[in-house]
Short mmCIF file of C-alpha atoms in Angstrom, two decimals:
data_model
loop_
_atom_site.label_atom_id
_atom_site.label_comp_id
_atom_site.label_asym_id
_atom_site.label_seq_id
_atom_site.Cartn_x
_atom_site.Cartn_y
_atom_site.Cartn_z
CA MET A 1 121.47 117.10 165.38
CA SER A 2 120.75 118.44 168.94
CA THR A 3 123.30 118.46 171.84
CA GLY A 4 121.16 116.00 173.84
CA LYS A 5 121.50 113.36 171.16
CA ILE A 6 125.27 113.85 171.09
CA VAL A 7 125.55 113.48 174.90
CA GLY A 8 123.25 110.46 174.83
CA LYS A 9 125.34 108.66 172.21
CA THR A 10 128.53 109.55 174.11
CA VAL A 11 127.12 108.14 177.41
CA LEU A 12 125.84 105.08 175.56
CA GLY A 13 129.24 104.51 174.05
CA GLY A 14 130.95 104.91 177.45
CA ALA A 15 128.50 102.47 179.12
CA ILE A 16 129.13 99.90 176.40
CA GLY A 17 132.85 100.38 176.88
CA TYR A 18 132.52 100.02 180.69
CA LEU A 19 130.61 96.74 180.33
CA ALA A 20 133.18 95.48 177.89
CA GLY A 21 135.97 96.48 180.35
CA CYS A 22 134.29 94.62 183.20
CA LEU A 23 134.09 91.47 181.10
CA VAL A 24 137.65 91.72 179.89
CA GLY A 25 139.05 92.87 183.31
CA ILE A 26 139.12 89.30 184.55
CA TRP A 27 142.05 88.57 182.25
CA THR A 28 143.65 92.01 181.80
CA PRO A 29 145.26 94.53 184.21
CA ASP A 30 143.18 97.40 185.69
CA TYR A 31 144.72 100.18 183.56
CA VAL A 32 143.71 98.33 180.42
CA THR A 33 140.17 97.92 181.73
CA LEU A 34 139.85 101.69 182.21
CA LEU A 35 140.58 102.26 178.52
CA PHE A 36 137.34 100.54 177.41
CA PRO A 37 134.91 103.22 178.85
CA LEU A 38 137.13 105.95 177.35
CA ALA A 39 137.17 104.22 173.96
CA GLY A 40 133.38 103.74 174.12
CA SER A 41 132.85 107.46 174.86
CA ILE A 42 135.11 108.47 171.94
CA TYR A 43 133.22 106.11 169.62
CA GLY A 44 129.90 107.66 170.78
CA VAL A 45 131.20 111.15 169.89
CA VAL A 46 132.38 109.97 166.47
CA TRP A 47 129.07 108.15 165.89
CA ALA A 48 127.11 111.28 166.74
CA GLY A 49 129.27 113.46 164.42
CA ARG A 50 128.84 111.05 161.48
CA SER A 51 125.08 110.97 161.96
CA GLN A 52 125.04 114.78 162.00
CA ARG A 53 126.99 114.98 158.70
CA ASP A 54 124.71 112.44 157.03
CA ALA A 55 121.67 114.41 158.09
CA ALA A 56 123.16 117.67 156.72
CA LEU A 57 123.86 116.21 153.23
CA PRO A 58 121.09 116.87 150.62
CA PRO A 59 119.27 113.83 149.25
CA ALA A 60 120.68 112.35 146.06
CA PRO A 61 118.64 113.38 143.03
CA THR A 62 116.74 110.59 141.37
CA GLN A 63 117.30 110.36 137.61
CA PRO A 64 114.23 109.75 135.49
CA PRO A 65 114.39 106.73 133.19
CA LEU A 66 115.76 107.41 129.78
CA SER A 67 112.93 107.94 127.37
CA GLN A 68 112.92 106.19 124.01
CA PRO A 69 113.45 108.52 121.06
CA GLN A 70 110.20 109.22 119.36
CA ALA A 71 109.88 108.78 115.65
CA ARG A 72 109.69 111.91 113.62
CA PRO A 73 106.15 112.73 112.50
CA ASN A 74 107.06 112.97 108.82
CA GLN A 75 109.52 110.08 108.79
CA ALA A 76 108.42 107.29 106.48
CA PRO A 77 108.15 103.77 107.89
CA GLY A 78 111.32 101.79 107.30
CA ALA A 79 113.52 104.90 106.91
CA SER A 80 116.68 105.10 109.01
CA PRO A 81 116.84 107.77 111.77
CA SER A 82 119.90 109.37 110.19
CA GLY A 83 117.90 110.36 107.09
CA ARG A 84 119.68 107.93 104.73
CA PRO A 85 117.51 105.54 102.64
CA SER A 86 116.88 102.13 104.11
CA LEU A 87 118.12 98.89 102.54
CA GLN A 88 114.71 98.22 101.01
CA GLU A 89 114.60 101.67 99.40
CA GLN A 90 118.13 101.20 98.05
CA TYR A 91 117.16 97.82 96.58
CA GLU A 92 114.02 99.25 94.93
CA GLN A 93 116.00 102.17 93.52
CA ALA A 94 118.61 99.81 92.09
CA ALA A 95 115.87 97.62 90.55
CA ARG A 96 114.26 100.66 88.90
CA GLN A 97 117.63 101.75 87.54
CA ARG A 98 118.32 98.28 86.09
CA ALA A 99 114.89 98.22 84.43
CA ALA A 100 115.48 101.66 82.90
CA ASP A 101 118.92 100.59 81.62
CA GLN A 102 117.47 97.42 80.07
CA GLN A 103 114.68 99.35 78.35
CA ARG A 104 117.14 101.93 77.00
CA HIS A 105 119.41 99.13 75.74
CA SER A 106 116.45 97.41 74.01
CA GLU A 107 115.44 100.66 72.32
CA GLN A 108 118.99 101.20 71.08
CA GLU A 109 119.15 97.64 69.69
CA GLU A 110 115.78 98.08 67.94
CA ALA A 111 116.90 101.37 66.40
CA ALA A 112 120.15 99.74 65.22
CA ARG A 113 118.24 96.81 63.65
CA SER A 114 115.84 99.18 61.88
CA ALA A 115 118.72 101.27 60.54
CA ASN A 116 120.51 98.12 59.32
CA THR A 117 117.35 96.85 57.60
CA ALA A 118 116.86 100.20 55.91
CA ARG A 119 120.48 100.22 54.68
CA VAL A 120 120.14 96.69 53.25
CA GLN A 121 116.89 97.60 51.52
CA ALA A 122 118.39 100.79 50.12
CA SER A 123 121.39 98.86 48.79
CA SER A 124 119.12 96.27 47.14
CA ALA A 125 116.98 98.99 45.61
CA GLN A 126 120.01 100.82 44.21
CA GLN A 127 121.36 97.59 42.72
CA ALA A 128 118.01 96.78 41.14
CA ALA A 129 117.71 100.30 39.78
CA ALA A 130 121.21 100.04 38.28
CA GLU A 131 120.34 96.73 36.64
CA SER A 132 117.11 98.08 35.21
CA ALA A 133 118.88 101.21 33.97
CA ASN A 134 121.51 99.14 32.18
CA LYS A 135 118.81 97.02 30.57
CA GLY A 136 116.68 100.06 29.83
CA ASN A 137 119.23 101.51 27.46
CA ILE A 138 119.07 98.37 25.29
CA ASP A 139 115.99 96.19 25.88
CA VAL A 140 113.23 98.18 27.61
CA LEU A 141 110.41 99.42 25.41
CA PRO A 142 109.51 103.12 25.50
CA ILE A 143 106.19 102.30 27.17
CA PHE A 144 108.08 101.09 30.24
CA HIS A 145 110.37 104.11 30.68
CA PRO A 146 107.87 106.11 32.82
CA VAL A 147 106.95 102.88 34.62
CA LEU A 148 110.55 102.24 35.72
CA GLU A 149 110.97 105.90 36.66
CA TYR A 150 107.85 105.88 38.79
CA LEU A 151 108.89 102.60 40.45
CA GLY A 152 112.13 104.32 41.48
CA VAL A 153 110.18 107.25 42.94
CA LEU A 154 107.88 104.95 44.93
CA GLU A 155 110.88 102.96 46.16
CA GLU A 156 112.66 106.07 47.43
CA MET A 157 109.50 107.25 49.20
CA ILE A 158 108.98 103.91 50.97
CA ILE A 159 112.62 103.62 52.06
CA SER A 160 112.68 107.23 53.29
CA GLU A 161 109.52 106.74 55.35
CA GLY A 162 110.95 103.50 56.77
CA GLN A 163 114.15 105.25 57.85
CA LYS A 164 112.02 107.88 59.61
CA HIS A 165 110.17 105.07 61.45
CA ASN A 166 106.89 106.15 59.81
CA LEU A 167 106.46 102.67 58.26
CA ASP A 168 107.02 99.30 59.90
CA ASN A 169 109.48 96.76 58.52
CA GLU A 170 106.82 94.49 57.00
CA ILE A 171 105.45 97.24 54.76
CA VAL A 172 108.94 98.34 53.67
CA GLU A 173 110.09 94.78 52.91
CA LYS A 174 106.98 93.75 50.95
CA SER A 175 106.90 97.02 48.99
CA CYS A 176 110.59 96.81 48.00
CA SER A 177 110.20 93.13 47.11
CA LEU A 178 107.30 93.96 44.76
CA PHE A 179 109.21 96.86 43.17
CA LEU A 180 112.25 94.63 42.58
CA ARG A 181 110.08 91.93 41.02
CA LEU A 182 108.53 94.42 38.61
CA GLN A 183 111.93 95.88 37.69
CA ARG A 184 113.21 92.41 36.79
CA LEU A 185 110.04 91.48 34.89
CA ILE A 186 109.88 94.53 32.62
CA PRO A 187 112.93 93.63 30.46
CA ILE A 188 111.42 90.18 29.86
CA LEU A 189 108.13 91.76 28.81
CA SER A 190 110.01 94.03 26.42
CA GLU A 191 111.34 90.96 24.62
CA LEU A 192 107.86 89.42 24.33
CA ASN A 193 106.32 92.70 23.12
CA ASN A 194 102.77 91.69 24.10
CA ASP A 195 100.64 94.84 24.07
CA ASP A 196 97.98 93.48 26.45
CA ILE A 197 100.53 92.45 29.09
CA ASN A 198 102.51 95.68 28.63
CA HIS A 199 99.44 97.85 29.27
CA THR A 200 98.47 95.66 32.23
CA ILE A 201 101.86 96.18 33.89
CA LYS A 202 101.75 99.92 33.20
CA ARG A 203 98.27 100.15 34.78
CA LEU A 204 99.39 98.13 37.82
CA VAL A 205 102.24 100.53 38.53
CA MET A 206 100.90 103.91 37.46
CA ASN A 207 97.32 103.46 38.70
CA ASP A 208 96.91 100.58 41.16
CA LEU A 209 100.12 100.98 43.19
CA ASN A 210 99.76 104.75 43.08
CA SER A 211 96.20 104.55 44.40
CA VAL A 212 97.19 102.59 47.54
CA ILE A 213 100.68 103.87 48.39
CA ASN A 214 100.33 107.64 48.07
CA PRO A 215 97.10 108.02 50.11
CA PHE A 216 98.57 105.76 52.79
CA LEU A 217 101.77 107.83 53.06
CA ARG A 218 99.69 110.98 53.62
CA LEU A 219 98.02 109.50 56.72
CA SER A 220 99.10 110.38 60.26
CA GLY A 221 101.10 107.95 62.36
CA GLU A 222 98.12 106.55 64.26
CA ALA A 223 96.03 106.26 61.10
CA LYS A 224 98.86 104.37 59.39
CA THR A 225 98.97 101.88 62.25
CA LYS A 226 95.21 101.29 62.14
CA ASN A 227 94.99 100.99 58.32
CA ARG A 228 98.28 99.24 57.54
CA ARG A 229 96.39 96.07 56.59
CA ILE A 230 94.66 97.93 53.72
CA LEU A 231 98.04 98.78 52.17
CA LEU A 232 99.36 95.25 52.70
CA ASP A 233 96.25 93.78 51.04
CA GLY A 234 96.68 96.15 48.08
CA LEU A 235 100.32 95.15 47.68
CA LYS A 236 99.28 91.49 47.88
CA ASP A 237 96.66 91.94 45.13
CA VAL A 238 99.18 93.60 42.81
CA ASN A 239 101.72 90.87 43.53
CA ASN A 240 99.12 88.17 42.74
CA ARG A 241 98.38 89.87 39.40
CA VAL A 242 102.11 89.92 38.60
CA THR A 243 102.26 86.20 39.46
CA GLN A 244 99.44 85.53 36.96
CA ILE A 245 101.33 87.44 34.26
CA VAL A 246 104.49 85.46 34.99
CA LYS A 247 102.53 82.21 34.71
CA THR A 248 101.09 83.39 31.41
CA ILE A 249 104.56 84.12 30.10
CA GLU A 250 105.81 80.73 31.29
CA HIS A 251 102.88 79.00 29.59
CA LYS A 252 103.60 80.85 26.36
CA ASP A 253 107.26 79.90 26.56
CA LEU A 254 106.30 76.29 27.17
CA MET A 255 103.98 76.22 24.15
CA GLU A 256 106.69 77.77 21.99
CA LEU A 257 109.20 75.23 23.29
CA GLN A 258 106.89 72.33 22.46
CA SER A 259 106.17 73.61 18.95
CA ARG A 260 109.86 74.10 18.22
CA ALA A 261 110.67 70.67 19.58
CA GLU A 262 108.00 69.05 17.37
CA LEU A 263 109.32 70.98 14.36
CA LEU A 264 112.81 69.75 15.03
CA HIS A 265 111.55 66.23 15.51
CA HIS A 266 109.73 66.19 12.17
CA ARG A 267 112.63 67.85 10.39
CA TYR A 268 115.37 65.52 11.55
CA SER A 269 113.55 62.26 12.26
#
């Protein structure tokens, strides 16, 4: 600030103090009135010095507004800025984990059921084979020895393929059921000693069952799935023929029962 401005503010302050002293001098002594111009001059000097210091200070810097943090270019929508997965991603990950655990648990249960079924079937087959072997030493005709032996071979093949999951449960169950039925029927046929029925049973096992089971077992996994109905139909046809033979035997037994009953009636009536 220039010297002229300082002198001007000092004179202005003294004039204001003089006017104030004139107004107050009516009620105050003269020595007090003289203090007002002096006080006004001092105030003018102080006023001028303060203005000079304010002018010398640099202007306060203006701070720009805080800018919003920009999203990272490769940050996925919904992801947290800290890089941790969002709540939605955590929920989806947990859902996928639960689904995988449920599927793995279902596969383990299915494998356990299949293994249990195979064990039950193997136990039944061994029991039936033991029964047929015990009867074979006493009652079974020589014509049925290779038939029973081949039934045991077919049974082992079917159970082994079922345990390897190469055959489904329906094929294994129906095959083992047919084998067991034949093993129980053969000792009865040995007692009847009917050549026609004996040769029919031998042909059913050695030719018919052999012609549908062995070619099917040689197929690949996909081919077995597509053609499983052919094997099931073949097993059904053989089982129907066995049912006819059983009915024939029952009819023969019934006729023999009636003739014996009539003989007894005539003898003792």
